[in-house]
PDB file of C-alpha atoms in Angstrom:
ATOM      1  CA  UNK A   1      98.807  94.841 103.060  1.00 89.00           C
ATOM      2  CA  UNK A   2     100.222  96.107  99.737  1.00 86.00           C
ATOM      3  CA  UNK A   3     104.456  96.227 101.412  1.00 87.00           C
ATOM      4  CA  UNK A   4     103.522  92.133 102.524  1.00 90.00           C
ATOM      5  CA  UNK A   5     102.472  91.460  99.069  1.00 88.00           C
ATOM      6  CA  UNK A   6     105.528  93.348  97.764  1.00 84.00           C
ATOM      7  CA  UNK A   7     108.234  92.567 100.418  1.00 88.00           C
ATOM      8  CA  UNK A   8     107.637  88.990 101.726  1.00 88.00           C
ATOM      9  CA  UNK A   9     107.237  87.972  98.447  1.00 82.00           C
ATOM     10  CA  UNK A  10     110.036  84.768  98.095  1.00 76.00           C
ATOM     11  CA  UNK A  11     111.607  85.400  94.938  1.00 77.00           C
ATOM     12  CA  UNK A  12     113.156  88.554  96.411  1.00 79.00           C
ATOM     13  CA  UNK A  13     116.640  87.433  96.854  1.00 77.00           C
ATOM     14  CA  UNK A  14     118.521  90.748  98.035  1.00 81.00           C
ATOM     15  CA  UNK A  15     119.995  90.607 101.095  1.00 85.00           C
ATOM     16  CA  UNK A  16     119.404  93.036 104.836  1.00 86.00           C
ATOM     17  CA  UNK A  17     121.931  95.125 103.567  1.00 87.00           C
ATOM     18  CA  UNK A  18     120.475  95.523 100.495  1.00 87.00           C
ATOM     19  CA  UNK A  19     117.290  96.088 101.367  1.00 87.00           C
ATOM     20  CA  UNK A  20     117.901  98.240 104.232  1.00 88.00           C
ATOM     21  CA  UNK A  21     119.695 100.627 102.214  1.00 85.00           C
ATOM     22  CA  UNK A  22     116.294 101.060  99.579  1.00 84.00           C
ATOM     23  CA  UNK A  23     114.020 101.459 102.463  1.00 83.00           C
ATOM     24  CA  UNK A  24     115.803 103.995 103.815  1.00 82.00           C
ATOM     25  CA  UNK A  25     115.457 106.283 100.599  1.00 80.00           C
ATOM     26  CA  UNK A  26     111.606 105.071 100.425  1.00 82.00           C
ATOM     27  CA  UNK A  27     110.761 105.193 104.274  1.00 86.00           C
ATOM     28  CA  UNK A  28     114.031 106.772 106.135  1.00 85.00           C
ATOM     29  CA  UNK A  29     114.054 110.358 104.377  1.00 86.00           C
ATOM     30  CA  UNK A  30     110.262 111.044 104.103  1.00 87.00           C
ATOM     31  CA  UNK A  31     109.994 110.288 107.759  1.00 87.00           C
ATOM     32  CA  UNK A  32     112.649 112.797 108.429  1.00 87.00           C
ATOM     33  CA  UNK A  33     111.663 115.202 106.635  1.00 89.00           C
ATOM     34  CA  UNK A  34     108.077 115.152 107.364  1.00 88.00           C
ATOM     35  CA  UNK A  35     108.775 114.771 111.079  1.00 88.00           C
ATOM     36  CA  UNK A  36     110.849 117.992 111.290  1.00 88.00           C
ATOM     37  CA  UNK A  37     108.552 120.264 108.962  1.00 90.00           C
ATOM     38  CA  UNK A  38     105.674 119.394 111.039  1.00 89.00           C
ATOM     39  CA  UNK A  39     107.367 119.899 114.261  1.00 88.00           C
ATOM     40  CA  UNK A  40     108.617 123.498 113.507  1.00 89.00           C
ATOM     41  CA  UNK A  41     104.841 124.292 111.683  1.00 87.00           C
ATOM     42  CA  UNK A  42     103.666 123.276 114.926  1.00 88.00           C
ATOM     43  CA  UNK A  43     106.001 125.662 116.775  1.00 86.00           C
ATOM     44  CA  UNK A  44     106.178 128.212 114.921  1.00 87.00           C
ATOM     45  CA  UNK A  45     102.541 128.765 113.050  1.00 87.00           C
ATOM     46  CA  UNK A  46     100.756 127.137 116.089  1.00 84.00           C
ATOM     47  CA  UNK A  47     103.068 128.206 119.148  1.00 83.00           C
ATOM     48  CA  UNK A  48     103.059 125.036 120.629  1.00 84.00           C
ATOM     49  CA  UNK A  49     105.921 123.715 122.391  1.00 81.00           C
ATOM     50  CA  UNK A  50     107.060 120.710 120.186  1.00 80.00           C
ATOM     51  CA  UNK A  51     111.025 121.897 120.337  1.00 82.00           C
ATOM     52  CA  UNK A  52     111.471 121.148 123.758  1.00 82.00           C
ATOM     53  CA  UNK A  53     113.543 118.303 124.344  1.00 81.00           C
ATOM     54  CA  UNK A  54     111.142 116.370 126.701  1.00 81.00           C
ATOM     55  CA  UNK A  55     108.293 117.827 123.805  1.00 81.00           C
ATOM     56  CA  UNK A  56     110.257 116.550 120.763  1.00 82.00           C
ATOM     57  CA  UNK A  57     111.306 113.215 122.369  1.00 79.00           C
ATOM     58  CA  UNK A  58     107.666 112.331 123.020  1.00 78.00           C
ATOM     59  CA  UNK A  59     106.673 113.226 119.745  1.00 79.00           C
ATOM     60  CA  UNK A  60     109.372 110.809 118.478  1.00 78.00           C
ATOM     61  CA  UNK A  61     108.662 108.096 120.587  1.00 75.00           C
ATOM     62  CA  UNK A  62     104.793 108.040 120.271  1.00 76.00           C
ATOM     63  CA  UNK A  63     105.026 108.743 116.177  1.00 77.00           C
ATOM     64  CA  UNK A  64     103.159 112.110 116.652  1.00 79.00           C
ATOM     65  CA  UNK A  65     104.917 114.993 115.002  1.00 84.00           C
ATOM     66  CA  UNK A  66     101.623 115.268 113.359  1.00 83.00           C
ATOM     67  CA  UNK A  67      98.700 112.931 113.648  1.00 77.00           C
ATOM     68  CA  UNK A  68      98.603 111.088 110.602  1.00 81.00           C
ATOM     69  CA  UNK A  69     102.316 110.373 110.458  1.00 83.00           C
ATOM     70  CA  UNK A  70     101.723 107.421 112.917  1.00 83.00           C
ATOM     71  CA  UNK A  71     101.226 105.712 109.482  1.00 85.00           C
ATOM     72  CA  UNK A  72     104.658 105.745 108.569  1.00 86.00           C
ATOM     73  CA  UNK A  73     106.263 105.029 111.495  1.00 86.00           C
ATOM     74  CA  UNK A  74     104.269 101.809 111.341  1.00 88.00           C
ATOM     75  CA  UNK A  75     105.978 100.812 108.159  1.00 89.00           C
ATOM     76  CA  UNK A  76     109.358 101.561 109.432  1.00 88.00           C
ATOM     77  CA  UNK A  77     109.213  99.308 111.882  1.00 88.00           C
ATOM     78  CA  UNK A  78     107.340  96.540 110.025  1.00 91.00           C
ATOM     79  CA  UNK A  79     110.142  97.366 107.299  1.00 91.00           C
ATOM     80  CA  UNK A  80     113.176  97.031 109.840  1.00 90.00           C
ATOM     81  CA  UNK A  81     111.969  93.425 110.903  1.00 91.00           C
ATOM     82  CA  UNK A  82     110.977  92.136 107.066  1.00 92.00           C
ATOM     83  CA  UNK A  83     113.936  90.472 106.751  1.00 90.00           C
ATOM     84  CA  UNK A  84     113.515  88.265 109.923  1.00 91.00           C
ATOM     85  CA  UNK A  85     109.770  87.871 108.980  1.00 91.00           C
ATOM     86  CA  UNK A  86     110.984  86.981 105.351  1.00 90.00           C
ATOM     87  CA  UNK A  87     112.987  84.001 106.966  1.00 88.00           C
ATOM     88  CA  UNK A  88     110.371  82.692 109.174  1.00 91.00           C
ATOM     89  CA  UNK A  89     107.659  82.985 106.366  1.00 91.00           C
ATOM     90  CA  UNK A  90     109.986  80.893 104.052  1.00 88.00           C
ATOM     91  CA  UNK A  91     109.491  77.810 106.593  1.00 90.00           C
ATOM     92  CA  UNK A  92     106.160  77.683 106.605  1.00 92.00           C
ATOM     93  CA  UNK A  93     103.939  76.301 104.703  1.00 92.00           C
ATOM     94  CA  UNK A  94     100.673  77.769 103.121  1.00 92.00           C
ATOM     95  CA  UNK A  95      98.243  76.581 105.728  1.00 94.00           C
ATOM     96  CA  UNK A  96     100.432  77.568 108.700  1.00 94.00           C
ATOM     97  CA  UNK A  97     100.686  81.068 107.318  1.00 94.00           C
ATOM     98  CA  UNK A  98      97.234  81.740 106.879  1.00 95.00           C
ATOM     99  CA  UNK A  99      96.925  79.704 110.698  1.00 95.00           C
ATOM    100  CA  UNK A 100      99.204  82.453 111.964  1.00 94.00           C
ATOM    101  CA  UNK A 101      97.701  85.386 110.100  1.00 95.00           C
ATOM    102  CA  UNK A 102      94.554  84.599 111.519  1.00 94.00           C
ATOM    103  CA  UNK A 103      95.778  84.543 114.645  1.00 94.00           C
ATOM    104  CA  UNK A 104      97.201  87.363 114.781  1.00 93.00           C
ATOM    105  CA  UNK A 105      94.506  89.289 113.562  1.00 93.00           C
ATOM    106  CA  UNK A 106      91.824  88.412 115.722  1.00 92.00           C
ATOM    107  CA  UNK A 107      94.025  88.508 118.469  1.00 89.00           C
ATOM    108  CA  UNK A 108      94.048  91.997 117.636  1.00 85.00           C
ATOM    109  CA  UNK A 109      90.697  92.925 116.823  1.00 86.00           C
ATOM    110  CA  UNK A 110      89.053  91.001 119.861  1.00 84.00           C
ATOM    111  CA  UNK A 111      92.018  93.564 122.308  1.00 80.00           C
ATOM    112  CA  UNK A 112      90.265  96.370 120.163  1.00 78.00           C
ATOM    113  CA  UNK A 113      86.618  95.020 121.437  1.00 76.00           C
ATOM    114  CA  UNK A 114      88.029  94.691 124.808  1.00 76.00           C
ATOM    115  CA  UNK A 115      89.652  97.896 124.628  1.00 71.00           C
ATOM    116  CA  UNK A 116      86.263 100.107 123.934  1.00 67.00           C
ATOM    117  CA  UNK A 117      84.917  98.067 126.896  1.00 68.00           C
ATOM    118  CA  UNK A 118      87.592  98.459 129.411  1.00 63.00           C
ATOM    119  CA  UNK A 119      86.329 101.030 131.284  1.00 55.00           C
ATOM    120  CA  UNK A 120      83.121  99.507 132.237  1.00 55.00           C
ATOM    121  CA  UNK A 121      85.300  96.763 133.380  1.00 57.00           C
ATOM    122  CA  UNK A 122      87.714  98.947 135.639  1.00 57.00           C
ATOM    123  CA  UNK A 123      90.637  97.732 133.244  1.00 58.00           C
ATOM    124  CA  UNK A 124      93.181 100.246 132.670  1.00 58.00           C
ATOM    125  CA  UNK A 125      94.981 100.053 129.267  1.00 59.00           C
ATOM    126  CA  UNK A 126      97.975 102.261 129.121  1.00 55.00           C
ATOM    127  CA  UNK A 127      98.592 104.101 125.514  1.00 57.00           C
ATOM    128  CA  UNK A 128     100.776 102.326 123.075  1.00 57.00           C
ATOM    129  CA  UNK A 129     103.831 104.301 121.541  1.00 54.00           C
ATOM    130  CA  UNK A 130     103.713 103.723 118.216  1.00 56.00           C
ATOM    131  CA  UNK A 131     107.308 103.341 117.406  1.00 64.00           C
ATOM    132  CA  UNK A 132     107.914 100.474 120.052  1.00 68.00           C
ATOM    133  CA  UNK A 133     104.431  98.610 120.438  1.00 77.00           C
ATOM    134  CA  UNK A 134     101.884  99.469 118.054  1.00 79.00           C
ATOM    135  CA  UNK A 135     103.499  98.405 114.616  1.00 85.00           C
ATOM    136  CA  UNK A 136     102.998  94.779 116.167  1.00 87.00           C
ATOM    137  CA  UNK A 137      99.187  94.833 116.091  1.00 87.00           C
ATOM    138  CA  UNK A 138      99.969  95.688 112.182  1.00 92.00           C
ATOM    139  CA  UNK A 139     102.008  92.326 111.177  1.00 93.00           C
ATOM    140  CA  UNK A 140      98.479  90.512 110.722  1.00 93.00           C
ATOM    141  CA  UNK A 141      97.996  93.198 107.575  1.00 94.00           C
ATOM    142  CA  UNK A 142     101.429  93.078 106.980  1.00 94.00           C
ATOM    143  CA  UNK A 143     101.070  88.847 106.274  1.00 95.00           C
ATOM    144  CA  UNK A 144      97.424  88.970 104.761  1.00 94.00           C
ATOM    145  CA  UNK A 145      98.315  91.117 102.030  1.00 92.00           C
ATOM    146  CA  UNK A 146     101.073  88.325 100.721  1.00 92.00           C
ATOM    147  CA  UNK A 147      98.356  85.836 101.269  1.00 92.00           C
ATOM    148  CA  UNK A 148      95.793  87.861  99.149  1.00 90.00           C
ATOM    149  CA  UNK A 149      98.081  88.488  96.285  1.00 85.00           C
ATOM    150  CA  UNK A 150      97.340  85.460  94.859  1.00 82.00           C
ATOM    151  CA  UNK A 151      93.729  85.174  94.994  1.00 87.00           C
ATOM    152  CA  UNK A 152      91.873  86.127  91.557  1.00 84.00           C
ATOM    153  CA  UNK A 153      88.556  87.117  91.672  1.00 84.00           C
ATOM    154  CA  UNK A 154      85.873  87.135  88.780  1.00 83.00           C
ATOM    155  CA  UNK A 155      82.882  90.239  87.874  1.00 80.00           C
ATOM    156  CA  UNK A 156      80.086  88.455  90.205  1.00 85.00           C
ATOM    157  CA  UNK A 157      82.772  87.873  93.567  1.00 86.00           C
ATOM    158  CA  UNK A 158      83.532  91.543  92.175  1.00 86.00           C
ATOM    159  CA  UNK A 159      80.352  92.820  92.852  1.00 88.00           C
ATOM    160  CA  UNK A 160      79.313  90.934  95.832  1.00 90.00           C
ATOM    161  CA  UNK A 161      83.193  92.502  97.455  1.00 90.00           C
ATOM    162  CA  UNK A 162      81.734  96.044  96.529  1.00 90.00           C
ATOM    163  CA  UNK A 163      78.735  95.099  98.466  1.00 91.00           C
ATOM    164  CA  UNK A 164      80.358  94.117 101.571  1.00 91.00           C
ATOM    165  CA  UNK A 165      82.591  96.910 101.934  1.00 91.00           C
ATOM    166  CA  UNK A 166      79.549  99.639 101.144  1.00 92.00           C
ATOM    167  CA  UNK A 167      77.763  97.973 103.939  1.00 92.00           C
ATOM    168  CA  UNK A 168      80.114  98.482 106.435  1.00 89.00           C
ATOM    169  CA  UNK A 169      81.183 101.453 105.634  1.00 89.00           C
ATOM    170  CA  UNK A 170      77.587 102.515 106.006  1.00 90.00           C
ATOM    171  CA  UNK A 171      77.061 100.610 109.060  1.00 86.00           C
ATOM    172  CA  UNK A 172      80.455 102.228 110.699  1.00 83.00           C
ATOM    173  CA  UNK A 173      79.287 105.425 109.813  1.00 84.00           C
ATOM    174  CA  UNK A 174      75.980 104.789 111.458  1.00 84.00           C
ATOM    175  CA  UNK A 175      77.605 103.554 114.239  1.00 78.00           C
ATOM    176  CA  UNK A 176      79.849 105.514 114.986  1.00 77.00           C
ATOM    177  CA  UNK A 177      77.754 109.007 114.719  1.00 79.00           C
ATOM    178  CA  UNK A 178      75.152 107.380 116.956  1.00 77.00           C
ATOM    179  CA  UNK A 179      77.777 106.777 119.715  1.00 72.00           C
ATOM    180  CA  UNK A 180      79.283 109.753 119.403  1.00 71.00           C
ATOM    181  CA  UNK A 181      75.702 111.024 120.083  1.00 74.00           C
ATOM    182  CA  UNK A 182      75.871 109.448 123.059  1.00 68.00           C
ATOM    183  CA  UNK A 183      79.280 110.551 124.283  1.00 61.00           C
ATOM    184  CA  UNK A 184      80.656 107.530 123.739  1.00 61.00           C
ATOM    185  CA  UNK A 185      83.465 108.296 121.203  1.00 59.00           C
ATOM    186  CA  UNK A 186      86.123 106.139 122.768  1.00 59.00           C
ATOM    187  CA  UNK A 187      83.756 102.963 122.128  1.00 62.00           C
ATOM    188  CA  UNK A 188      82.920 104.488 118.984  1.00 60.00           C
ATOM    189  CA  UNK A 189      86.666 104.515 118.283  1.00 61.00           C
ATOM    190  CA  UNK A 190      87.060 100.586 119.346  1.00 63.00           C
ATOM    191  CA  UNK A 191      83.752  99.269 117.918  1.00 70.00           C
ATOM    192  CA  UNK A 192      83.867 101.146 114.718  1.00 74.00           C
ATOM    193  CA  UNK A 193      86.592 103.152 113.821  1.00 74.00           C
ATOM    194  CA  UNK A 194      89.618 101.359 114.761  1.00 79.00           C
ATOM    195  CA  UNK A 195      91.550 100.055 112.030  1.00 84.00           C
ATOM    196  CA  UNK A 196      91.702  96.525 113.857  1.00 85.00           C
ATOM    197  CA  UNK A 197      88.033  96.217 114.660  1.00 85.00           C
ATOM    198  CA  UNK A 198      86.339  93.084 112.758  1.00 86.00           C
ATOM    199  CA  UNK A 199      84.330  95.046 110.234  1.00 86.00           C
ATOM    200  CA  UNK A 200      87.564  97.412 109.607  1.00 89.00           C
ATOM    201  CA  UNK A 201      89.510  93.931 109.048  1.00 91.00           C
ATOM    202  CA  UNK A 202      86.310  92.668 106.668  1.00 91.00           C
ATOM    203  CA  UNK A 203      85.971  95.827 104.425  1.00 91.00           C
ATOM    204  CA  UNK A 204      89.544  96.047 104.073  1.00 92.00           C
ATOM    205  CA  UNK A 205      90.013  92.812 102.349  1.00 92.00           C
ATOM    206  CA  UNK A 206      87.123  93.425 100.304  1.00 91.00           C
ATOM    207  CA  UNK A 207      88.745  97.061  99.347  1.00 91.00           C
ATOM    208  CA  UNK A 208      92.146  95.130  98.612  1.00 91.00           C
ATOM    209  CA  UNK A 209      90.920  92.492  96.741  1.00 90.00           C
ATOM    210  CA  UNK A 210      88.734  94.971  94.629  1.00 88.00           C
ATOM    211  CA  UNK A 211      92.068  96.570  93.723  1.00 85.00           C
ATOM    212  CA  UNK A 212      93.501  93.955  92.827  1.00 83.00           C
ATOM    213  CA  UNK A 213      91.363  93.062  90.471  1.00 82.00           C
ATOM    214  CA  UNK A 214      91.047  96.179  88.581  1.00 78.00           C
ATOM    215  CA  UNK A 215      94.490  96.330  88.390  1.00 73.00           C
ATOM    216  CA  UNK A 216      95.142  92.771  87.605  1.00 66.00           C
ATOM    217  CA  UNK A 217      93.086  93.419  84.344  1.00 56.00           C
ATOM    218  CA  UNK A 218      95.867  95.607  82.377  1.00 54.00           C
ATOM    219  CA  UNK A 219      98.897  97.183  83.924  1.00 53.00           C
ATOM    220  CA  UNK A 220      98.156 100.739  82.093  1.00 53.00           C
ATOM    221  CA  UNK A 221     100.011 103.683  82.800  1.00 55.00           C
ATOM    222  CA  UNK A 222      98.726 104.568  85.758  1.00 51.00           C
ATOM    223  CA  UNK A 223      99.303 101.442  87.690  1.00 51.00           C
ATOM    224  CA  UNK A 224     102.733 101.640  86.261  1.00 56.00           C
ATOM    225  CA  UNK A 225     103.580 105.353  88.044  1.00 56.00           C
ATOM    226  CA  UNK A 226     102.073 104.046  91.279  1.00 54.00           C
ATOM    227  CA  UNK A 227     104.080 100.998  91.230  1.00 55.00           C
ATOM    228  CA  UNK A 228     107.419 103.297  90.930  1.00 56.00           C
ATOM    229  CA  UNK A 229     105.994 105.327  94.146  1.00 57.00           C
ATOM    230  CA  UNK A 230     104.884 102.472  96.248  1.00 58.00           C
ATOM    231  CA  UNK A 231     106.777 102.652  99.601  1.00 61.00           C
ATOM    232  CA  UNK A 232     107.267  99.239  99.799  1.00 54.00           C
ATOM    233  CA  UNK A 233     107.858  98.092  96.030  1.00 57.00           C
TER     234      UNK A 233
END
């Protein structure tokens, strides 16, 4: 949500080239380099195979040299097709963009419900690899945050925000511990804990829009040093 707000922000006027070559030194290098430490920490301090070809292409294709770097291979894509999202998003006007961002996000989150379901219903959903399917299910985020940079909010909406997002935080929690209980993780993981399930979608906003507004108020020097290290900036 924060590289939409940034990148598909109209008044950027550089061109692919341009941009391309900055999100290589923001996105391109720490992917590298991340991607080959953890592969040879894997092989080395945990003896697993990750430097066999078949090994390391897999890990490649499905954005897994270590779990959590699925993250950034989701903003390399969303990155490489900003400029052809930047030219559609120019054409449209405000209520057609927030029509298609809505779309596309509960198109998402209602394949997320269906997802944690599909085994009751003898459905058999193949995995996703990351870096050629699943950065799609992220464009809805990537839109929304443009969309929610320019809503304000005052102390009481604030508040009420705060609310909402400690609720279902609470509630996920709940949830998901009392399915995992039950042995149901992989419905706990659609229900709950995906990051395109409805309440994910709800507290997110909330958690963005909090942000906002606390940085909104002054631009101290904090906000300042994150805004020079923001991936997408």
């Amino acid at each position: 949500m924060l590289s939409g707000a940034l990148l598909l922000d109209p008044n950027r006027r550089e061109n692919s080239i341009e941009f391309y070559k900055k999100r290589l030194h923001r996105i391109g290098l720490p992917i590298l380099f991340w991607s080959i430490f953890y592969l040879i920490w894997r092989s080395v301090v945990l003896h697993e195979a990750t430097l066999r070809p078949k090994v390391l292409l897999s890990n490649i294709v499905f954005g897994s040299p270590s779990y959590h770097l699925w993250f950034l291979f989701v903003l390399f894509w969303l990155y490489l097709v900003t400029p052809i999202l930047r030219s559609i998003w120019r054409k449209l006007d405000n209520k057609e963009k927030w029509t298609l961002t809505i779309f596309l996000l509960s198109v998402n989150s209602i394949s997320t419900l269906l997802w944690a379901y599909a085994g009751e219903m003898g459905w058999r959903i193949p995995p996703s690899p990351v870096i050629t399917i699943e950065w799609i299910y992220y464009v809805g985020y990537f839109l929304l945050g443009f969309l929610m940079r320019g809503i304000t909010i005052d102390k009481t909406k604030a508040f009420a925000l705060a609310g909402i997002w400690l609720v279902i935080v609470i509630a996920n929690s709940i949830g998901y511990y009392a399915l995992s209980t039950l042995e149901e993780e992989y419905r706990a993981q659609g229900l709950v804990h995906s990051y395109l399930s409805p309440l994910v979608v709800i507290s997110s906003i909330a958690m963005f829009l909090l942000i906002k507004s606390i940085f909104s108020k002054k631009q101290n020097t904090l906000s300042r040093a994150l805004n020079s290290s923001i991936l997408g900036s």
